[in-house]
PDB file of C-alpha atoms in Angstrom:
ATOM      1  CA  GLY A   1    -191.544 -92.491 -78.369  1.00 56.00           C
ATOM      2  CA  ASN A   2    -192.384 -96.149 -78.887  1.00 69.00           C
ATOM      3  CA  LEU A   3    -192.956 -96.359 -82.621  1.00 63.00           C
ATOM      4  CA  SER A   4    -194.066 -99.993 -82.541  1.00 64.00           C
ATOM      5  CA  GLU A   5    -196.777 -99.210 -80.000  1.00 64.00           C
ATOM      6  CA  ALA A   6    -197.844 -96.153 -82.008  1.00 62.00           C
ATOM      7  CA  ALA A   7    -198.046 -98.284 -85.149  1.00 63.00           C
ATOM      8  CA  SER A   8    -200.233-100.842 -83.376  1.00 64.00           C
ATOM      9  CA  GLN A   9    -202.589 -98.155 -82.074  1.00 65.00           C
ATOM     10  CA  LEU A  10    -202.823 -96.522 -85.479  1.00 60.00           C
ATOM     11  CA  GLU A  11    -203.527 -99.870 -87.134  1.00 65.00           C
ATOM     12  CA  PHE A  12    -206.331-100.463 -84.625  1.00 54.00           C
ATOM     13  CA  LEU A  13    -207.758 -97.010 -85.268  1.00 59.00           C
ATOM     14  CA  SER A  14    -207.597 -97.507 -89.031  1.00 61.00           C
ATOM     15  CA  ALA A  15    -209.399-100.839 -88.721  1.00 57.00           C
ATOM     16  CA  ILE A  16    -212.218 -99.180 -86.769  1.00 58.00           C
ATOM     17  CA  GLN A  17    -212.619 -96.576 -89.481  1.00 62.00           C
ATOM     18  CA  MET A  18    -212.624 -98.971 -92.417  1.00 61.00           C
ATOM     19  CA  ALA A  19    -216.416 -98.889 -92.586  1.00 58.00           C
ATOM     20  CA  THR A  20    -216.658 -95.094 -92.699  1.00 62.00           C
ATOM     21  CA  GLY A  21    -213.418 -94.287 -94.472  1.00 73.00           C
ATOM     22  CA  SER A  22    -210.257 -92.650 -93.241  1.00 81.00           C
ATOM     23  CA  THR A  23    -210.031 -89.148 -91.824  1.00 89.00           C
ATOM     24  CA  SER A  24    -207.531 -86.384 -92.370  1.00 92.00           C
ATOM     25  CA  GLU A  25    -206.182 -86.806 -88.856  1.00 90.00           C
ATOM     26  CA  VAL A  26    -205.586 -90.545 -89.285  1.00 89.00           C
ATOM     27  CA  GLU A  27    -203.778 -89.959 -92.577  1.00 92.00           C
ATOM     28  CA  PHE A  28    -201.680 -87.271 -90.923  1.00 93.00           C
ATOM     29  CA  LEU A  29    -200.705 -89.608 -88.094  1.00 91.00           C
ATOM     30  CA  SER A  30    -199.882 -92.279 -90.673  1.00 89.00           C
ATOM     31  CA  ALA A  31    -197.631 -89.776 -92.435  1.00 92.00           C
ATOM     32  CA  LEU A  32    -195.805 -88.904 -89.221  1.00 91.00           C
ATOM     33  CA  LEU A  33    -195.320 -92.538 -88.330  1.00 88.00           C
ATOM     34  CA  ALA A  34    -194.092 -93.481 -91.804  1.00 86.00           C
ATOM     35  CA  TRP A  35    -191.548 -90.671 -91.769  1.00 88.00           C
ATOM     36  CA  LYS A  36    -190.256 -91.283 -88.258  1.00 87.00           C
ATOM     37  CA  LYS A  37    -190.155 -95.045 -88.636  1.00 85.00           C
ATOM     38  CA  ASP A  38    -188.980 -95.639 -92.200  1.00 85.00           C
ATOM     39  CA  ARG A  39    -187.915 -92.192 -93.527  1.00 90.00           C
ATOM     40  CA  ASP A  40    -189.795 -92.988 -96.735  1.00 91.00           C
ATOM     41  CA  PRO A  41    -190.500 -89.678 -98.516  1.00 93.00           C
ATOM     42  CA  LEU A  42    -192.951 -91.186-101.012  1.00 94.00           C
ATOM     43  CA  VAL A  43    -195.135 -92.719 -98.318  1.00 94.00           C
ATOM     44  CA  HIS A  44    -194.832 -89.583 -96.193  1.00 95.00           C
ATOM     45  CA  VAL A  45    -196.041 -87.327 -99.023  1.00 96.00           C
ATOM     46  CA  GLU A  46    -198.750 -89.787-100.058  1.00 96.00           C
ATOM     47  CA  HIS A  47    -200.330 -89.821 -96.603  1.00 94.00           C
ATOM     48  CA  LEU A  48    -199.967 -86.044 -96.288  1.00 96.00           C
ATOM     49  CA  SER A  49    -201.694 -85.611 -99.639  1.00 96.00           C
ATOM     50  CA  GLN A  50    -204.539 -87.815 -98.464  1.00 95.00           C
ATOM     51  CA  ALA A  51    -204.770 -85.830 -95.231  1.00 96.00           C
ATOM     52  CA  LEU A  52    -204.894 -82.602 -97.224  1.00 96.00           C
ATOM     53  CA  ASP A  53    -207.597 -83.827 -99.611  1.00 95.00           C
ATOM     54  CA  LEU A  54    -209.772 -85.172 -96.810  1.00 94.00           C
ATOM     55  CA  HIS A  55    -209.470 -81.959 -94.818  1.00 94.00           C
ATOM     56  CA  LEU A  56    -210.432 -79.806 -97.785  1.00 92.00           C
ATOM     57  CA  LYS A  57    -213.576 -81.878 -98.261  1.00 91.00           C
ATOM     58  CA  VAL A  58    -214.958 -80.989 -94.822  1.00 87.00           C
ATOM     59  CA  ILE A  59    -214.092 -77.298 -94.513  1.00 87.00           C
ATOM     60  CA  PRO A  60    -215.921 -74.313 -96.042  1.00 76.00           C
ATOM     61  CA  THR A  61    -215.262 -73.603 -99.718  1.00 73.00           C
ATOM     62  CA  SER A  62    -215.260 -69.855 -99.048  1.00 72.00           C
ATOM     63  CA  PHE A  63    -214.515 -67.706 -96.020  1.00 73.00           C
ATOM     64  CA  ASP A  64    -216.254 -64.603 -94.719  1.00 71.00           C
ATOM     65  CA  GLY A  65    -213.774 -63.841 -91.965  1.00 70.00           C
ATOM     66  CA  SER A  66    -216.047 -65.156 -89.229  1.00 77.00           C
ATOM     67  CA  LEU A  67    -214.510 -66.870 -86.214  1.00 81.00           C
ATOM     68  CA  PRO A  68    -216.596 -70.078 -86.626  1.00 82.00           C
ATOM     69  CA  GLY A  69    -215.399 -70.397 -90.221  1.00 80.00           C
ATOM     70  CA  ILE A  70    -211.779 -69.957 -89.234  1.00 85.00           C
ATOM     71  CA  ILE A  71    -212.110 -72.477 -86.405  1.00 86.00           C
ATOM     72  CA  GLU A  72    -213.695 -75.009 -88.751  1.00 87.00           C
ATOM     73  CA  ALA A  73    -210.988 -74.502 -91.357  1.00 89.00           C
ATOM     74  CA  ASN A  74    -208.272 -74.897 -88.695  1.00 93.00           C
ATOM     75  CA  PRO A  75    -205.455 -72.949 -90.384  1.00 93.00           C
ATOM     76  CA  GLU A  76    -202.902 -74.124 -87.804  1.00 95.00           C
ATOM     77  CA  TYR A  77    -203.549 -77.745 -88.774  1.00 96.00           C
ATOM     78  CA  MET A  78    -203.226 -76.827 -92.445  1.00 96.00           C
ATOM     79  CA  LEU A  79    -199.924 -75.085 -91.698  1.00 97.00           C
ATOM     80  CA  THR A  80    -198.739 -78.240 -89.972  1.00 97.00           C
ATOM     81  CA  LEU A  81    -199.428 -80.207 -93.147  1.00 97.00           C
ATOM     82  CA  VAL A  82    -197.524 -77.625 -95.199  1.00 98.00           C
ATOM     83  CA  ARG A  83    -194.572 -77.791 -92.793  1.00 97.00           C
ATOM     84  CA  GLU A  84    -194.397 -81.557 -93.234  1.00 97.00           C
ATOM     85  CA  LEU A  85    -194.662 -81.293 -97.027  1.00 97.00           C
ATOM     86  CA  SER A  86    -191.965 -78.611 -97.093  1.00 96.00           C
ATOM     87  CA  GLU A  87    -189.486 -81.223 -95.827  1.00 94.00           C
ATOM     88  CA  HIS A  88    -189.451 -82.503 -99.417  1.00 95.00           C
ATOM     89  CA  TRP A  89    -189.222 -79.213-101.298  1.00 95.00           C
ATOM     90  CA  PRO A  90    -186.121 -78.568-103.395  1.00 93.00           C
ATOM     91  CA  VAL A  91    -183.653 -75.871-102.371  1.00 90.00           C
ATOM     92  CA  ASP A  92    -183.369 -74.379-105.852  1.00 93.00           C
ATOM     93  CA  PRO A  93    -186.086 -73.366-108.337  1.00 95.00           C
ATOM     94  CA  ILE A  94    -187.285 -76.142-110.596  1.00 94.00           C
ATOM     95  CA  ASN A  95    -186.370 -75.854-114.255  1.00 88.00           C
ATOM     96  CA  GLY A  96    -188.947 -74.349-116.561  1.00 79.00           C
ATOM     97  CA  GLY A  97    -191.177 -76.998-118.092  1.00 81.00           C
ATOM     98  CA  GLU A  98    -190.500 -79.546-115.391  1.00 87.00           C
ATOM     99  CA  PRO A  99    -193.505 -80.741-113.373  1.00 92.00           C
ATOM    100  CA  GLN A 100    -193.732 -79.562-109.804  1.00 93.00           C
ATOM    101  CA  PRO A 101    -192.892 -82.205-107.181  1.00 94.00           C
ATOM    102  CA  PRO A 102    -196.105 -83.460-105.520  1.00 95.00           C
ATOM    103  CA  ALA A 103    -194.963 -82.129-102.143  1.00 97.00           C
ATOM    104  CA  LEU A 104    -194.711 -78.654-103.659  1.00 97.00           C
ATOM    105  CA  SER A 105    -197.909 -78.647-105.717  1.00 96.00           C
ATOM    106  CA  LYS A 106    -200.009 -80.069-102.877  1.00 96.00           C
ATOM    107  CA  ALA A 107    -198.610 -77.584-100.401  1.00 97.00           C
ATOM    108  CA  SER A 108    -199.272 -74.723-102.812  1.00 97.00           C
ATOM    109  CA  GLN A 109    -202.901 -75.793-103.041  1.00 95.00           C
ATOM    110  CA  LEU A 110    -203.213 -75.745 -99.271  1.00 95.00           C
ATOM    111  CA  ILE A 111    -201.394 -72.431 -98.873  1.00 97.00           C
ATOM    112  CA  ASP A 112    -204.010 -70.840-101.143  1.00 94.00           C
ATOM    113  CA  VAL A 113    -206.736 -71.980 -98.761  1.00 93.00           C
ATOM    114  CA  ILE A 114    -204.830 -70.778 -95.688  1.00 94.00           C
ATOM    115  CA  MET A 115    -204.321 -67.368 -97.276  1.00 93.00           C
ATOM    116  CA  GLN A 116    -208.055 -67.101 -97.975  1.00 90.00           C
ATOM    117  CA  CYS A 117    -208.874 -68.080 -94.411  1.00 89.00           C
ATOM    118  CA  SER A 118    -206.158 -66.176 -92.514  1.00 89.00           C
ATOM    119  CA  PRO A 119    -204.268 -63.908 -94.932  1.00 89.00           C
ATOM    120  CA  GLY A 120    -202.169 -62.316 -92.193  1.00 89.00           C
ATOM    121  CA  LEU A 121    -200.374 -65.446 -91.000  1.00 93.00           C
ATOM    122  CA  LEU A 122    -196.647 -64.793 -91.318  1.00 95.00           C
ATOM    123  CA  GLU A 123    -195.711 -68.416 -91.836  1.00 96.00           C
ATOM    124  CA  ALA A 124    -198.299 -68.859 -94.582  1.00 96.00           C
ATOM    125  CA  ARG A 125    -197.068 -65.720 -96.334  1.00 97.00           C
ATOM    126  CA  ASN A 126    -193.504 -66.999 -96.110  1.00 97.00           C
ATOM    127  CA  PHE A 127    -194.505 -70.375 -97.537  1.00 97.00           C
ATOM    128  CA  ARG A 128    -196.310 -68.628-100.409  1.00 97.00           C
ATOM    129  CA  ALA A 129    -193.208 -66.589-101.215  1.00 98.00           C
ATOM    130  CA  ARG A 130    -191.045 -69.729-101.030  1.00 97.00           C
ATOM    131  CA  VAL A 131    -193.325 -71.561-103.437  1.00 97.00           C
ATOM    132  CA  ASN A 132    -193.199 -68.615-105.823  1.00 97.00           C
ATOM    133  CA  PHE A 133    -189.398 -68.752-105.661  1.00 97.00           C
ATOM    134  CA  LEU A 134    -189.263 -72.477-106.288  1.00 97.00           C
ATOM    135  CA  VAL A 135    -191.614 -72.343-109.291  1.00 96.00           C
ATOM    136  CA  GLY A 136    -189.637 -69.483-110.813  1.00 94.00           C
ATOM    137  CA  ASN A 137    -191.976 -66.579-110.090  1.00 95.00           C
ATOM    138  CA  MET A 138    -189.148 -64.381-108.858  1.00 95.00           C
ATOM    139  CA  THR A 139    -191.038 -61.089-108.949  1.00 96.00           C
ATOM    140  CA  ALA A 140    -193.772 -62.378-106.653  1.00 97.00           C
ATOM    141  CA  ALA A 141    -191.234 -64.163-104.441  1.00 97.00           C
ATOM    142  CA  LYS A 142    -189.151 -61.023-103.927  1.00 96.00           C
ATOM    143  CA  LYS A 143    -192.236 -58.904-103.320  1.00 97.00           C
ATOM    144  CA  GLY A 144    -193.528 -61.375-100.729  1.00 97.00           C
ATOM    145  CA  ALA A 145    -190.190 -61.698 -98.961  1.00 97.00           C
ATOM    146  CA  SER A 146    -189.644 -57.927 -98.905  1.00 97.00           C
ATOM    147  CA  SER A 147    -193.094 -57.429 -97.438  1.00 96.00           C
ATOM    148  CA  LEU A 148    -192.364 -59.933 -94.690  1.00 96.00           C
ATOM    149  CA  VAL A 149    -189.009 -58.336 -93.841  1.00 95.00           C
ATOM    150  CA  GLN A 150    -190.697 -54.975 -93.577  1.00 95.00           C
ATOM    151  CA  ASP A 151    -193.702 -56.175 -91.571  1.00 95.00           C
ATOM    152  CA  GLU A 152    -191.880 -58.509 -89.187  1.00 94.00           C
ATOM    153  CA  PRO A 153    -188.080 -58.106 -89.259  1.00 93.00           C
ATOM    154  CA  GLY A 154    -187.744 -60.519 -86.327  1.00 94.00           C
ATOM    155  CA  PHE A 155    -189.108 -63.407 -88.405  1.00 95.00           C
ATOM    156  CA  SER A 156    -185.848 -65.156 -89.308  1.00 95.00           C
ATOM    157  CA  GLU A 157    -187.367 -67.381 -91.992  1.00 95.00           C
ATOM    158  CA  CYS A 158    -188.085 -64.396 -94.206  1.00 96.00           C
ATOM    159  CA  HIS A 159    -184.429 -63.287 -94.055  1.00 96.00           C
ATOM    160  CA  LEU A 160    -183.323 -66.746 -95.195  1.00 96.00           C
ATOM    161  CA  LEU A 161    -185.816 -66.644 -98.035  1.00 97.00           C
ATOM    162  CA  MET A 162    -184.570 -63.215 -99.056  1.00 97.00           C
ATOM    163  CA  ALA A 163    -181.015 -64.587 -98.999  1.00 96.00           C
ATOM    164  CA  GLN A 164    -182.086 -67.430-101.291  1.00 96.00           C
ATOM    165  CA  ILE A 165    -183.577 -65.006-103.761  1.00 97.00           C
ATOM    166  CA  GLN A 166    -180.574 -62.661-103.628  1.00 96.00           C
ATOM    167  CA  LEU A 167    -178.156 -65.553-104.057  1.00 95.00           C
ATOM    168  CA  HIS A 168    -180.143 -66.719-107.080  1.00 94.00           C
ATOM    169  CA  ASP A 169    -179.846 -63.177-108.506  1.00 95.00           C
ATOM    170  CA  GLN A 170    -176.095 -63.105-107.780  1.00 94.00           C
ATOM    171  CA  GLU A 171    -176.571 -60.341-105.202  1.00 95.00           C
ATOM    172  CA  LEU A 172    -173.930 -61.843-102.944  1.00 95.00           C
ATOM    173  CA  VAL A 173    -173.340 -58.953-100.554  1.00 95.00           C
ATOM    174  CA  GLN A 174    -177.075 -58.569 -99.967  1.00 96.00           C
ATOM    175  CA  ALA A 175    -177.454 -62.322 -99.479  1.00 96.00           C
ATOM    176  CA  GLN A 176    -174.729 -62.316 -96.830  1.00 95.00           C
ATOM    177  CA  SER A 177    -176.439 -59.421 -95.083  1.00 96.00           C
ATOM    178  CA  SER A 178    -179.790 -61.230 -95.089  1.00 97.00           C
ATOM    179  CA  LEU A 179    -178.198 -64.332 -93.575  1.00 96.00           C
ATOM    180  CA  GLU A 180    -176.625 -62.229 -90.838  1.00 96.00           C
ATOM    181  CA  MET A 181    -179.966 -60.565 -90.127  1.00 96.00           C
ATOM    182  CA  GLY A 182    -181.684 -63.933 -89.825  1.00 96.00           C
ATOM    183  CA  LEU A 183    -178.995 -65.141 -87.421  1.00 95.00           C
ATOM    184  CA  ALA A 184    -179.143 -61.944 -85.372  1.00 95.00           C
ATOM    185  CA  HIS A 185    -182.846 -62.458 -84.704  1.00 94.00           C
ATOM    186  CA  ASN A 186    -182.578 -66.175 -83.911  1.00 94.00           C
ATOM    187  CA  PHE A 187    -179.329 -67.932 -83.040  1.00 94.00           C
ATOM    188  CA  GLU A 188    -180.996 -71.305 -83.607  1.00 94.00           C
ATOM    189  CA  VAL A 189    -180.801 -70.510 -87.322  1.00 94.00           C
ATOM    190  CA  ARG A 190    -177.223 -71.821 -87.141  1.00 94.00           C
ATOM    191  CA  GLU A 191    -178.662 -75.325 -86.753  1.00 95.00           C
ATOM    192  CA  TRP A 192    -180.958 -75.090 -89.788  1.00 93.00           C
ATOM    193  CA  PRO A 193    -179.726 -76.991 -92.870  1.00 92.00           C
ATOM    194  CA  LEU A 194    -180.931 -74.263 -95.229  1.00 92.00           C
ATOM    195  CA  PHE A 195    -178.928 -71.591 -93.415  1.00 94.00           C
ATOM    196  CA  ASN A 196    -175.741 -73.624 -93.674  1.00 95.00           C
ATOM    197  CA  ILE A 197    -176.341 -74.413 -97.342  1.00 94.00           C
ATOM    198  CA  LEU A 198    -176.892 -70.751 -98.174  1.00 95.00           C
ATOM    199  CA  ARG A 199    -173.942 -69.595 -96.090  1.00 94.00           C
ATOM    200  CA  ALA A 200    -171.638 -72.098 -97.806  1.00 95.00           C
ATOM    201  CA  ARG A 201    -172.871 -71.135-101.270  1.00 94.00           C
ATOM    202  CA  THR A 202    -172.490 -67.432-100.543  1.00 93.00           C
ATOM    203  CA  ALA A 203    -168.950 -67.919 -99.244  1.00 92.00           C
ATOM    204  CA  CYS A 204    -167.960 -70.017-102.271  1.00 92.00           C
ATOM    205  CA  GLN A 205    -169.369 -67.551-104.784  1.00 89.00           C
ATOM    206  CA  ARG A 206    -167.800 -64.564-103.030  1.00 84.00           C
ATOM    207  CA  GLY A 207    -164.468 -66.383-103.004  1.00 73.00           C
TER     208      GLY A 207
END
């Protein structure tokens, strides 16, 4: 699209809202524009963090499973924010004692809310297991990934996550099998950077 025109419209919208303060949606649009236009990860994450904080201020603090509560919380929008933040997650677990990257810690906060609101969402469960892997909670990560593979074997993302965990544990044959399972369920996996990274690492370590 025309990024210059989008920037002008967003600037106009932001100016209108100066009196009342920004909204989550405006911050989200600012994040998208900053990433597409300048590829600046710091600005991208900063706007996403603002969008997250503003959204959490206007949704219920607890959920009773009612449809109105779920609609108000808008778990799909929250998942969209997590997807954008996940662009800046590391591939490997962070070292013990190191602070979590803001993109990871903010996403983890939001995933908790999504899981309270809609605990059955496959993508949210996969994100939770990925976060557990990246922060070094391998037991919870493996349990979450195994549960996803069992519940929805056609969900390719969970096979890639399982491959990550198995590769980390030096289970090379199992990791190769998980990659093949992910590819078998979705040929587009071949275009995903993570798949190619894991496949290359597995091949190198297997010799």
